[in-house]
Amino acid sequence: MAVIEHDHLRTLHRLHRQKADLQSRIDSGPRQLVASTARVTTGEEKQAGLKDLLKKTQVLANEKQLLLKQREDKIHDFQAKLNAAKSNEEFQAFKNQIAADEQANEVLSDEIFEQLEKIDDINQEISDATESLKLANDLRNNIQAKIDKEAEGLKSEWTRVTAELTELEKKIPADIRMDYQRVASSRGEESLAPLDGDFCGNCFHKITTMQHSNLAANKPVFCKACGALIYLPENTRV
Ligand SMILES: [Zn+2]
């Protein structure tokens, strides 16, 4: 029967945790970069959409203003003709025409006013979107700078820890190495667990009296629930 050293398993577990921590720090940079780049893209699209809307709204407002001007000119013409009218019918006809155009212009003026208000709102939205986009860009640049600064160090630390781990794994007794490797490759840092009272420190499954005695006798014990190789924490009496 294989003999294990709890001290060895403790160190092994510490290295597993370090490796997992380094891996998650290595992975988090690019993940954050993808997310922050997506925010920049969304911000750019929003800004472009608003600028497009502004242009269209301005064109519409200009058209309406031109139309208003044309109708006002027309009213002036009719006014002159009205003054020079030769008959009552003619006078009345021009008067009606002027009244109709004035009413139409009133509606048009309201519409122009609405368009101008809309332009103000869109301008405000563009200003907000520009500010958000700037923040998103700054954030992305910060993340990129952090990755540039830390990636190499993290990678070399990961390589060092992994090499140390591989070296220590060679000390695992041959007859349990396959069981260990199987759980290590699928569960990483959870392939080992300290005993926590009477429980697996990983999944809190209770260990048996027999497993307890085995641990005390430095015999390998795998958790029956999660498969972790269990060890005694430092200064534990069994
Ligand atoms: Zn367990």
PDB file of C-alpha atoms and ligand atoms in Angstrom:
ATOM      1  CA  MET A   1       0.000   0.000   0.000  1.00  0.00           C
ATOM      2  CA  ALA A   2       1.230   3.442  -0.946  1.00  0.00           C
ATOM      3  CA  VAL A   3       2.433   5.864   1.669  1.00  0.00           C
ATOM      4  CA  ILE A   4       1.743   9.573   1.370  1.00  0.00           C
ATOM      5  CA  GLU A   5       3.266  12.561   3.109  1.00  0.00           C
ATOM      6  CA  HIS A   6       0.758  15.152   4.145  1.00  0.00           C
ATOM      7  CA  ASP A   7       3.371  17.851   3.868  1.00  0.00           C
ATOM      8  CA  HIS A   8       3.986  16.875   0.258  1.00  0.00           C
ATOM      9  CA  LEU A   9       0.269  16.989  -0.554  1.00  0.00           C
ATOM     10  CA  ARG A  10      -0.070  20.360   1.157  1.00  0.00           C
ATOM     11  CA  THR A  11       2.668  21.808  -1.026  1.00  0.00           C
ATOM     12  CA  LEU A  12       1.174  20.149  -4.074  1.00  0.00           C
ATOM     13  CA  HIS A  13      -2.188  21.735  -3.291  1.00  0.00           C
ATOM     14  CA  ARG A  14      -0.618  25.151  -2.748  1.00  0.00           C
ATOM     15  CA  LEU A  15       1.047  24.934  -6.172  1.00  0.00           C
ATOM     16  CA  HIS A  16      -2.219  23.842  -7.777  1.00  0.00           C
ATOM     17  CA  ARG A  17      -3.913  26.892  -6.291  1.00  0.00           C
ATOM     18  CA  GLN A  18      -1.121  29.192  -7.424  1.00  0.00           C
ATOM     19  CA  LYS A  19      -1.293  27.775 -10.914  1.00  0.00           C
ATOM     20  CA  ALA A  20      -5.083  28.187 -11.052  1.00  0.00           C
ATOM     21  CA  ASP A  21      -4.813  31.730  -9.750  1.00  0.00           C
ATOM     22  CA  LEU A  22      -2.161  32.629 -12.327  1.00  0.00           C
ATOM     23  CA  GLN A  23      -4.225  31.009 -15.067  1.00  0.00           C
ATOM     24  CA  SER A  24      -7.293  33.018 -14.128  1.00  0.00           C
ATOM     25  CA  ARG A  25      -5.251  36.227 -14.075  1.00  0.00           C
ATOM     26  CA  ILE A  26      -3.752  35.367 -17.470  1.00  0.00           C
ATOM     27  CA  ASP A  27      -7.233  34.669 -18.868  1.00  0.00           C
ATOM     28  CA  SER A  28      -8.964  37.656 -17.318  1.00  0.00           C
ATOM     29  CA  GLY A  29      -6.949  40.298 -19.215  1.00  0.00           C
ATOM     30  CA  PRO A  30      -7.975  39.231 -22.734  1.00  0.00           C
ATOM     31  CA  ARG A  31     -11.523  38.578 -21.532  1.00  0.00           C
ATOM     32  CA  GLN A  32     -11.778  42.095 -20.139  1.00  0.00           C
ATOM     33  CA  LEU A  33     -10.256  43.422 -23.329  1.00  0.00           C
ATOM     34  CA  VAL A  34     -12.907  41.719 -25.459  1.00  0.00           C
ATOM     35  CA  ALA A  35     -15.690  43.068 -23.244  1.00  0.00           C
ATOM     36  CA  SER A  36     -14.280  46.596 -23.176  1.00  0.00           C
ATOM     37  CA  THR A  37     -13.698  46.605 -26.929  1.00  0.00           C
ATOM     38  CA  ALA A  38     -17.320  45.573 -27.418  1.00  0.00           C
ATOM     39  CA  ARG A  39     -18.384  48.541 -25.298  1.00  0.00           C
ATOM     40  CA  VAL A  40     -16.271  50.867 -27.460  1.00  0.00           C
ATOM     41  CA  THR A  41     -17.839  49.450 -30.623  1.00  0.00           C
ATOM     42  CA  THR A  42     -21.354  49.842 -29.217  1.00  0.00           C
ATOM     43  CA  GLY A  43     -20.504  53.422 -28.206  1.00  0.00           C
ATOM     44  CA  GLU A  44     -19.175  54.235 -31.666  1.00  0.00           C
ATOM     45  CA  GLU A  45     -22.278  52.799 -33.295  1.00  0.00           C
ATOM     46  CA  LYS A  46     -24.545  54.776 -31.010  1.00  0.00           C
ATOM     47  CA  GLN A  47     -22.650  57.989 -31.693  1.00  0.00           C
ATOM     48  CA  ALA A  48     -22.728  57.402 -35.457  1.00  0.00           C
ATOM     49  CA  GLY A  49     -26.462  56.647 -35.334  1.00  0.00           C
ATOM     50  CA  LEU A  50     -27.152  59.879 -33.451  1.00  0.00           C
ATOM     51  CA  LYS A  51     -25.044  61.938 -35.854  1.00  0.00           C
ATOM     52  CA  ASP A  52     -26.963  60.431 -38.739  1.00  0.00           C
ATOM     53  CA  LEU A  53     -30.273  61.231 -37.042  1.00  0.00           C
ATOM     54  CA  LEU A  54     -29.084  64.787 -36.408  1.00  0.00           C
ATOM     55  CA  LYS A  55     -28.265  65.265 -40.080  1.00  0.00           C
ATOM     56  CA  LYS A  56     -31.661  63.970 -41.201  1.00  0.00           C
ATOM     57  CA  THR A  57     -33.489  66.104 -38.638  1.00  0.00           C
ATOM     58  CA  GLN A  58     -31.545  69.175 -39.728  1.00  0.00           C
ATOM     59  CA  VAL A  59     -32.362  68.537 -43.394  1.00  0.00           C
ATOM     60  CA  LEU A  60     -36.048  68.196 -42.509  1.00  0.00           C
ATOM     61  CA  ALA A  61     -35.987  71.399 -40.445  1.00  0.00           C
ATOM     62  CA  ASN A  62     -34.263  73.257 -43.297  1.00  0.00           C
ATOM     63  CA  GLU A  63     -36.855  72.045 -45.789  1.00  0.00           C
ATOM     64  CA  LYS A  64     -39.666  73.193 -43.553  1.00  0.00           C
ATOM     65  CA  GLN A  65     -38.002  76.567 -43.029  1.00  0.00           C
ATOM     66  CA  LEU A  66     -37.607  76.982 -46.778  1.00  0.00           C
ATOM     67  CA  LEU A  67     -41.255  76.115 -47.289  1.00  0.00           C
ATOM     68  CA  LEU A  68     -42.253  78.636 -44.646  1.00  0.00           C
ATOM     69  CA  LYS A  69     -40.211  81.312 -46.365  1.00  0.00           C
ATOM     70  CA  GLN A  70     -41.771  80.492 -49.757  1.00  0.00           C
ATOM     71  CA  ARG A  71     -45.270  80.716 -48.306  1.00  0.00           C
ATOM     72  CA  GLU A  72     -44.477  84.002 -46.595  1.00  0.00           C
ATOM     73  CA  ASP A  73     -43.279  85.380 -49.943  1.00  0.00           C
ATOM     74  CA  LYS A  74     -46.466  84.114 -51.526  1.00  0.00           C
ATOM     75  CA  ILE A  75     -48.531  85.859 -48.847  1.00  0.00           C
ATOM     76  CA  HIS A  76     -46.700  89.090 -49.641  1.00  0.00           C
ATOM     77  CA  ASP A  77     -47.549  88.668 -53.309  1.00  0.00           C
ATOM     78  CA  PHE A  78     -51.191  88.045 -52.524  1.00  0.00           C
ATOM     79  CA  GLN A  79     -51.160  91.054 -50.215  1.00  0.00           C
ATOM     80  CA  ALA A  80     -50.027  93.250 -53.111  1.00  0.00           C
ATOM     81  CA  LYS A  81     -52.607  91.703 -55.420  1.00  0.00           C
ATOM     82  CA  LEU A  82     -55.290  92.115 -52.770  1.00  0.00           C
ATOM     83  CA  ASN A  83     -54.565  95.808 -52.553  1.00  0.00           C
ATOM     84  CA  ALA A  84     -54.812  96.080 -56.300  1.00  0.00           C
ATOM     85  CA  ALA A  85     -57.977  93.971 -56.570  1.00  0.00           C
ATOM     86  CA  LYS A  86     -60.480  95.259 -59.078  1.00  0.00           C
ATOM     87  CA  SER A  87     -63.563  93.488 -57.826  1.00  0.00           C
ATOM     88  CA  ASN A  88     -65.058  92.279 -54.611  1.00  0.00           C
ATOM     89  CA  GLU A  89     -64.812  88.661 -55.786  1.00  0.00           C
ATOM     90  CA  GLU A  90     -61.140  89.093 -56.553  1.00  0.00           C
ATOM     91  CA  PHE A  91     -60.549  90.803 -53.220  1.00  0.00           C
ATOM     92  CA  GLN A  92     -62.334  87.995 -51.370  1.00  0.00           C
ATOM     93  CA  ALA A  93     -60.458  85.289 -53.268  1.00  0.00           C
ATOM     94  CA  PHE A  94     -57.046  86.747 -52.356  1.00  0.00           C
ATOM     95  CA  LYS A  95     -58.171  87.270 -48.795  1.00  0.00           C
ATOM     96  CA  ASN A  96     -59.188  83.602 -48.523  1.00  0.00           C
ATOM     97  CA  GLN A  97     -55.938  82.479 -50.069  1.00  0.00           C
ATOM     98  CA  ILE A  98     -53.939  84.590 -47.612  1.00  0.00           C
ATOM     99  CA  ALA A  99     -55.923  83.228 -44.654  1.00  0.00           C
ATOM    100  CA  ALA A 100     -55.364  79.644 -45.789  1.00  0.00           C
ATOM    101  CA  ASP A 101     -51.624  80.193 -46.236  1.00  0.00           C
ATOM    102  CA  GLU A 102     -51.311  81.929 -42.892  1.00  0.00           C
ATOM    103  CA  GLN A 103     -53.004  79.028 -41.179  1.00  0.00           C
ATOM    104  CA  ALA A 104     -50.770  76.545 -42.966  1.00  0.00           C
ATOM    105  CA  ASN A 105     -47.737  78.559 -41.895  1.00  0.00           C
ATOM    106  CA  GLU A 106     -48.837  78.497 -38.291  1.00  0.00           C
ATOM    107  CA  VAL A 107     -48.892  74.698 -38.361  1.00  0.00           C
ATOM    108  CA  LEU A 108     -45.556  74.702 -40.141  1.00  0.00           C
ATOM    109  CA  SER A 109     -44.019  77.043 -37.545  1.00  0.00           C
ATOM    110  CA  ASP A 110     -45.062  74.649 -34.785  1.00  0.00           C
ATOM    111  CA  GLU A 111     -43.495  71.793 -36.676  1.00  0.00           C
ATOM    112  CA  ILE A 112     -40.273  73.745 -37.163  1.00  0.00           C
ATOM    113  CA  PHE A 113     -40.186  74.559 -33.480  1.00  0.00           C
ATOM    114  CA  GLU A 114     -40.550  70.841 -32.677  1.00  0.00           C
ATOM    115  CA  GLN A 115     -37.746  69.979 -35.090  1.00  0.00           C
ATOM    116  CA  LEU A 116     -35.441  72.540 -33.512  1.00  0.00           C
ATOM    117  CA  GLU A 117     -36.198  71.171 -30.047  1.00  0.00           C
ATOM    118  CA  LYS A 118     -35.487  67.694 -31.344  1.00  0.00           C
ATOM    119  CA  ILE A 119     -32.145  68.914 -32.719  1.00  0.00           C
ATOM    120  CA  ASP A 120     -31.263  70.286 -29.273  1.00  0.00           C
ATOM    121  CA  ASP A 121     -32.122  66.926 -27.672  1.00  0.00           C
ATOM    122  CA  ILE A 122     -30.085  64.997 -30.216  1.00  0.00           C
ATOM    123  CA  ASN A 123     -27.128  67.323 -29.693  1.00  0.00           C
ATOM    124  CA  GLN A 124     -27.334  66.658 -25.965  1.00  0.00           C
ATOM    125  CA  GLU A 125     -27.492  62.915 -26.600  1.00  0.00           C
ATOM    126  CA  ILE A 126     -24.464  63.137 -28.890  1.00  0.00           C
ATOM    127  CA  SER A 127     -22.562  64.987 -26.206  1.00  0.00           C
ATOM    128  CA  ASP A 128     -23.458  62.291 -23.628  1.00  0.00           C
ATOM    129  CA  ALA A 129     -22.603  59.492 -26.050  1.00  0.00           C
ATOM    130  CA  THR A 130     -19.255  61.138 -26.833  1.00  0.00           C
ATOM    131  CA  GLU A 131     -18.441  61.349 -23.147  1.00  0.00           C
ATOM    132  CA  SER A 132     -19.379  57.669 -22.600  1.00  0.00           C
ATOM    133  CA  LEU A 133     -17.344  56.666 -25.614  1.00  0.00           C
ATOM    134  CA  LYS A 134     -14.326  58.494 -24.267  1.00  0.00           C
ATOM    135  CA  LEU A 135     -14.663  56.667 -20.929  1.00  0.00           C
ATOM    136  CA  ALA A 136     -15.041  53.326 -22.724  1.00  0.00           C
ATOM    137  CA  ASN A 137     -11.936  54.066 -24.797  1.00  0.00           C
ATOM    138  CA  ASP A 138      -9.939  55.046 -21.716  1.00  0.00           C
ATOM    139  CA  LEU A 139     -10.977  51.852 -19.950  1.00  0.00           C
ATOM    140  CA  ARG A 140     -10.003  49.703 -22.902  1.00  0.00           C
ATOM    141  CA  ASN A 141      -6.630  51.440 -23.185  1.00  0.00           C
ATOM    142  CA  ASN A 142      -5.998  50.914 -19.468  1.00  0.00           C
ATOM    143  CA  ILE A 143      -6.792  47.220 -19.777  1.00  0.00           C
ATOM    144  CA  GLN A 144      -4.534  46.905 -22.794  1.00  0.00           C
ATOM    145  CA  ALA A 145      -1.710  48.663 -20.929  1.00  0.00           C
ATOM    146  CA  LYS A 146      -2.202  46.371 -17.927  1.00  0.00           C
ATOM    147  CA  ILE A 147      -2.030  43.299 -20.143  1.00  0.00           C
ATOM    148  CA  ASP A 148       1.104  44.603 -21.868  1.00  0.00           C
ATOM    149  CA  LYS A 149       2.701  45.231 -18.509  1.00  0.00           C
ATOM    150  CA  GLU A 150       1.727  42.019 -16.715  1.00  0.00           C
ATOM    151  CA  ALA A 151       1.263  39.285 -19.305  1.00  0.00           C
ATOM    152  CA  GLU A 152       4.910  38.294 -19.606  1.00  0.00           C
ATOM    153  CA  GLY A 153       5.505  38.150 -15.846  1.00  0.00           C
ATOM    154  CA  LEU A 154       2.354  36.104 -15.278  1.00  0.00           C
ATOM    155  CA  LYS A 155       3.283  33.701 -18.049  1.00  0.00           C
ATOM    156  CA  SER A 156       6.783  33.086 -16.728  1.00  0.00           C
ATOM    157  CA  GLU A 157       5.439  32.689 -13.190  1.00  0.00           C
ATOM    158  CA  TRP A 158       2.909  30.186 -14.526  1.00  0.00           C
ATOM    159  CA  THR A 159       5.676  28.242 -16.277  1.00  0.00           C
ATOM    160  CA  ARG A 160       7.771  28.191 -13.105  1.00  0.00           C
ATOM    161  CA  VAL A 161       4.880  27.002 -10.899  1.00  0.00           C
ATOM    162  CA  THR A 162       3.812  24.405 -13.450  1.00  0.00           C
ATOM    163  CA  ALA A 163       7.344  23.015 -13.626  1.00  0.00           C
ATOM    164  CA  GLU A 164       7.530  22.854  -9.838  1.00  0.00           C
ATOM    165  CA  LEU A 165       4.162  21.133  -9.730  1.00  0.00           C
ATOM    166  CA  THR A 166       5.194  18.569 -12.325  1.00  0.00           C
ATOM    167  CA  GLU A 167       8.341  17.872 -10.338  1.00  0.00           C
ATOM    168  CA  LEU A 168       6.372  17.336  -7.112  1.00  0.00           C
ATOM    169  CA  GLU A 169       3.829  15.131  -8.832  1.00  0.00           C
ATOM    170  CA  LYS A 170       6.623  12.657  -9.522  1.00  0.00           C
ATOM    171  CA  LYS A 171       6.755  12.008  -5.788  1.00  0.00           C
ATOM    172  CA  ILE A 172       3.174  10.740  -5.771  1.00  0.00           C
ATOM    173  CA  PRO A 173       3.256   6.985  -5.134  1.00  0.00           C
ATOM    174  CA  ALA A 174       3.057   5.062  -8.393  1.00  0.00           C
ATOM    175  CA  ASP A 175      -0.009   3.003  -7.457  1.00  0.00           C
ATOM    176  CA  ILE A 176      -2.206   6.059  -6.943  1.00  0.00           C
ATOM    177  CA  ARG A 177      -0.675   8.290  -9.589  1.00  0.00           C
ATOM    178  CA  MET A 178      -3.230   7.397 -12.240  1.00  0.00           C
ATOM    179  CA  ASP A 179      -6.138   8.128  -9.931  1.00  0.00           C
ATOM    180  CA  TYR A 180      -4.542  11.409  -8.980  1.00  0.00           C
ATOM    181  CA  GLN A 181      -3.786  12.360 -12.583  1.00  0.00           C
ATOM    182  CA  ARG A 182      -7.350  11.648 -13.607  1.00  0.00           C
ATOM    183  CA  VAL A 183      -8.823  13.930 -10.962  1.00  0.00           C
ATOM    184  CA  ALA A 184      -6.037  16.526 -11.408  1.00  0.00           C
ATOM    185  CA  SER A 185      -6.602  16.849 -15.132  1.00  0.00           C
ATOM    186  CA  SER A 186     -10.339  17.321 -14.746  1.00  0.00           C
ATOM    187  CA  ARG A 187     -10.508  19.300 -11.513  1.00  0.00           C
ATOM    188  CA  GLY A 188      -7.207  21.152 -11.235  1.00  0.00           C
ATOM    189  CA  GLU A 189      -6.871  22.830  -7.845  1.00  0.00           C
ATOM    190  CA  GLU A 190      -9.827  20.815  -6.541  1.00  0.00           C
ATOM    191  CA  SER A 191      -7.946  17.562  -7.055  1.00  0.00           C
ATOM    192  CA  LEU A 192      -6.635  17.912  -3.502  1.00  0.00           C
ATOM    193  CA  ALA A 193      -8.465  18.862  -0.333  1.00  0.00           C
ATOM    194  CA  PRO A 194      -7.514  19.424   3.278  1.00  0.00           C
ATOM    195  CA  LEU A 195      -9.434  17.463   5.862  1.00  0.00           C
ATOM    196  CA  ASP A 196     -11.862  19.857   7.517  1.00  0.00           C
ATOM    197  CA  GLY A 197     -12.929  18.239  10.797  1.00  0.00           C
ATOM    198  CA  ASP A 198     -14.492  15.029   9.558  1.00  0.00           C
ATOM    199  CA  PHE A 199     -15.192  16.423   6.127  1.00  0.00           C
ATOM    200  CA  CYS A 200     -13.578  16.772   2.749  1.00  0.00           C
ATOM    201  CA  GLY A 201     -12.427  20.416   2.596  1.00  0.00           C
ATOM    202  CA  ASN A 202     -13.524  20.533  -1.004  1.00  0.00           C
ATOM    203  CA  CYS A 203     -17.086  19.245  -1.122  1.00  0.00           C
ATOM    204  CA  PHE A 204     -17.798  18.729   2.605  1.00  0.00           C
ATOM    205  CA  HIS A 205     -18.634  15.097   2.202  1.00  0.00           C
ATOM    206  CA  LYS A 206     -18.110  13.250   5.495  1.00  0.00           C
ATOM    207  CA  ILE A 207     -15.230  10.820   5.543  1.00  0.00           C
ATOM    208  CA  THR A 208     -15.526   7.390   7.095  1.00  0.00           C
ATOM    209  CA  THR A 209     -13.828   6.175  10.247  1.00  0.00           C
ATOM    210  CA  MET A 210     -11.753   3.886   8.068  1.00  0.00           C
ATOM    211  CA  GLN A 211     -10.617   6.811   5.899  1.00  0.00           C
ATOM    212  CA  HIS A 212      -9.786   8.693   9.045  1.00  0.00           C
ATOM    213  CA  SER A 213      -7.518   5.920  10.278  1.00  0.00           C
ATOM    214  CA  ASN A 214      -5.948   5.669   6.843  1.00  0.00           C
ATOM    215  CA  LEU A 215      -5.102   9.370   6.898  1.00  0.00           C
ATOM    216  CA  ALA A 216      -3.564   8.973  10.339  1.00  0.00           C
ATOM    217  CA  ALA A 217      -1.503   6.093   8.990  1.00  0.00           C
ATOM    218  CA  ASN A 218      -0.315   8.152   5.986  1.00  0.00           C
ATOM    219  CA  LYS A 219      -2.309   6.056   3.550  1.00  0.00           C
ATOM    220  CA  PRO A 220      -3.862   7.778   0.522  1.00  0.00           C
ATOM    221  CA  VAL A 221      -7.529   8.705   0.860  1.00  0.00           C
ATOM    222  CA  PHE A 222      -9.677   9.942  -1.987  1.00  0.00           C
ATOM    223  CA  CYS A 223     -12.957  11.665  -1.213  1.00  0.00           C
ATOM    224  CA  LYS A 224     -15.782   9.306  -2.186  1.00  0.00           C
ATOM    225  CA  ALA A 225     -17.892  12.219  -3.446  1.00  0.00           C
ATOM    226  CA  CYS A 226     -15.591  14.588  -5.350  1.00  0.00           C
ATOM    227  CA  GLY A 227     -12.564  12.364  -5.828  1.00  0.00           C
ATOM    228  CA  ALA A 228     -10.088  14.768  -4.210  1.00  0.00           C
ATOM    229  CA  LEU A 229      -6.966  13.371  -2.635  1.00  0.00           C
ATOM    230  CA  ILE A 230      -7.362  14.322   1.019  1.00  0.00           C
ATOM    231  CA  TYR A 231      -4.521  15.474   3.254  1.00  0.00           C
ATOM    232  CA  LEU A 232      -4.213  16.681   6.828  1.00  0.00           C
ATOM    233  CA  PRO A 233      -3.749  20.410   7.284  1.00  0.00           C
ATOM    234  CA  GLU A 234      -0.709  21.549   9.246  1.00  0.00           C
ATOM    235  CA  ASN A 235      -0.767  20.951  13.019  1.00  0.00           C
ATOM    236  CA  THR A 236      -3.669  18.508  12.810  1.00  0.00           C
ATOM    237  CA  ARG A 237      -3.973  15.709  15.315  1.00  0.00           C
ATOM    238  CA  VAL A 238      -5.942  12.630  14.343  1.00  0.00           C
TER     239      VAL A 238
HETATM  240 ZN    ZN B   1     -14.846  15.835  -1.576  1.00  0.00          ZN
END
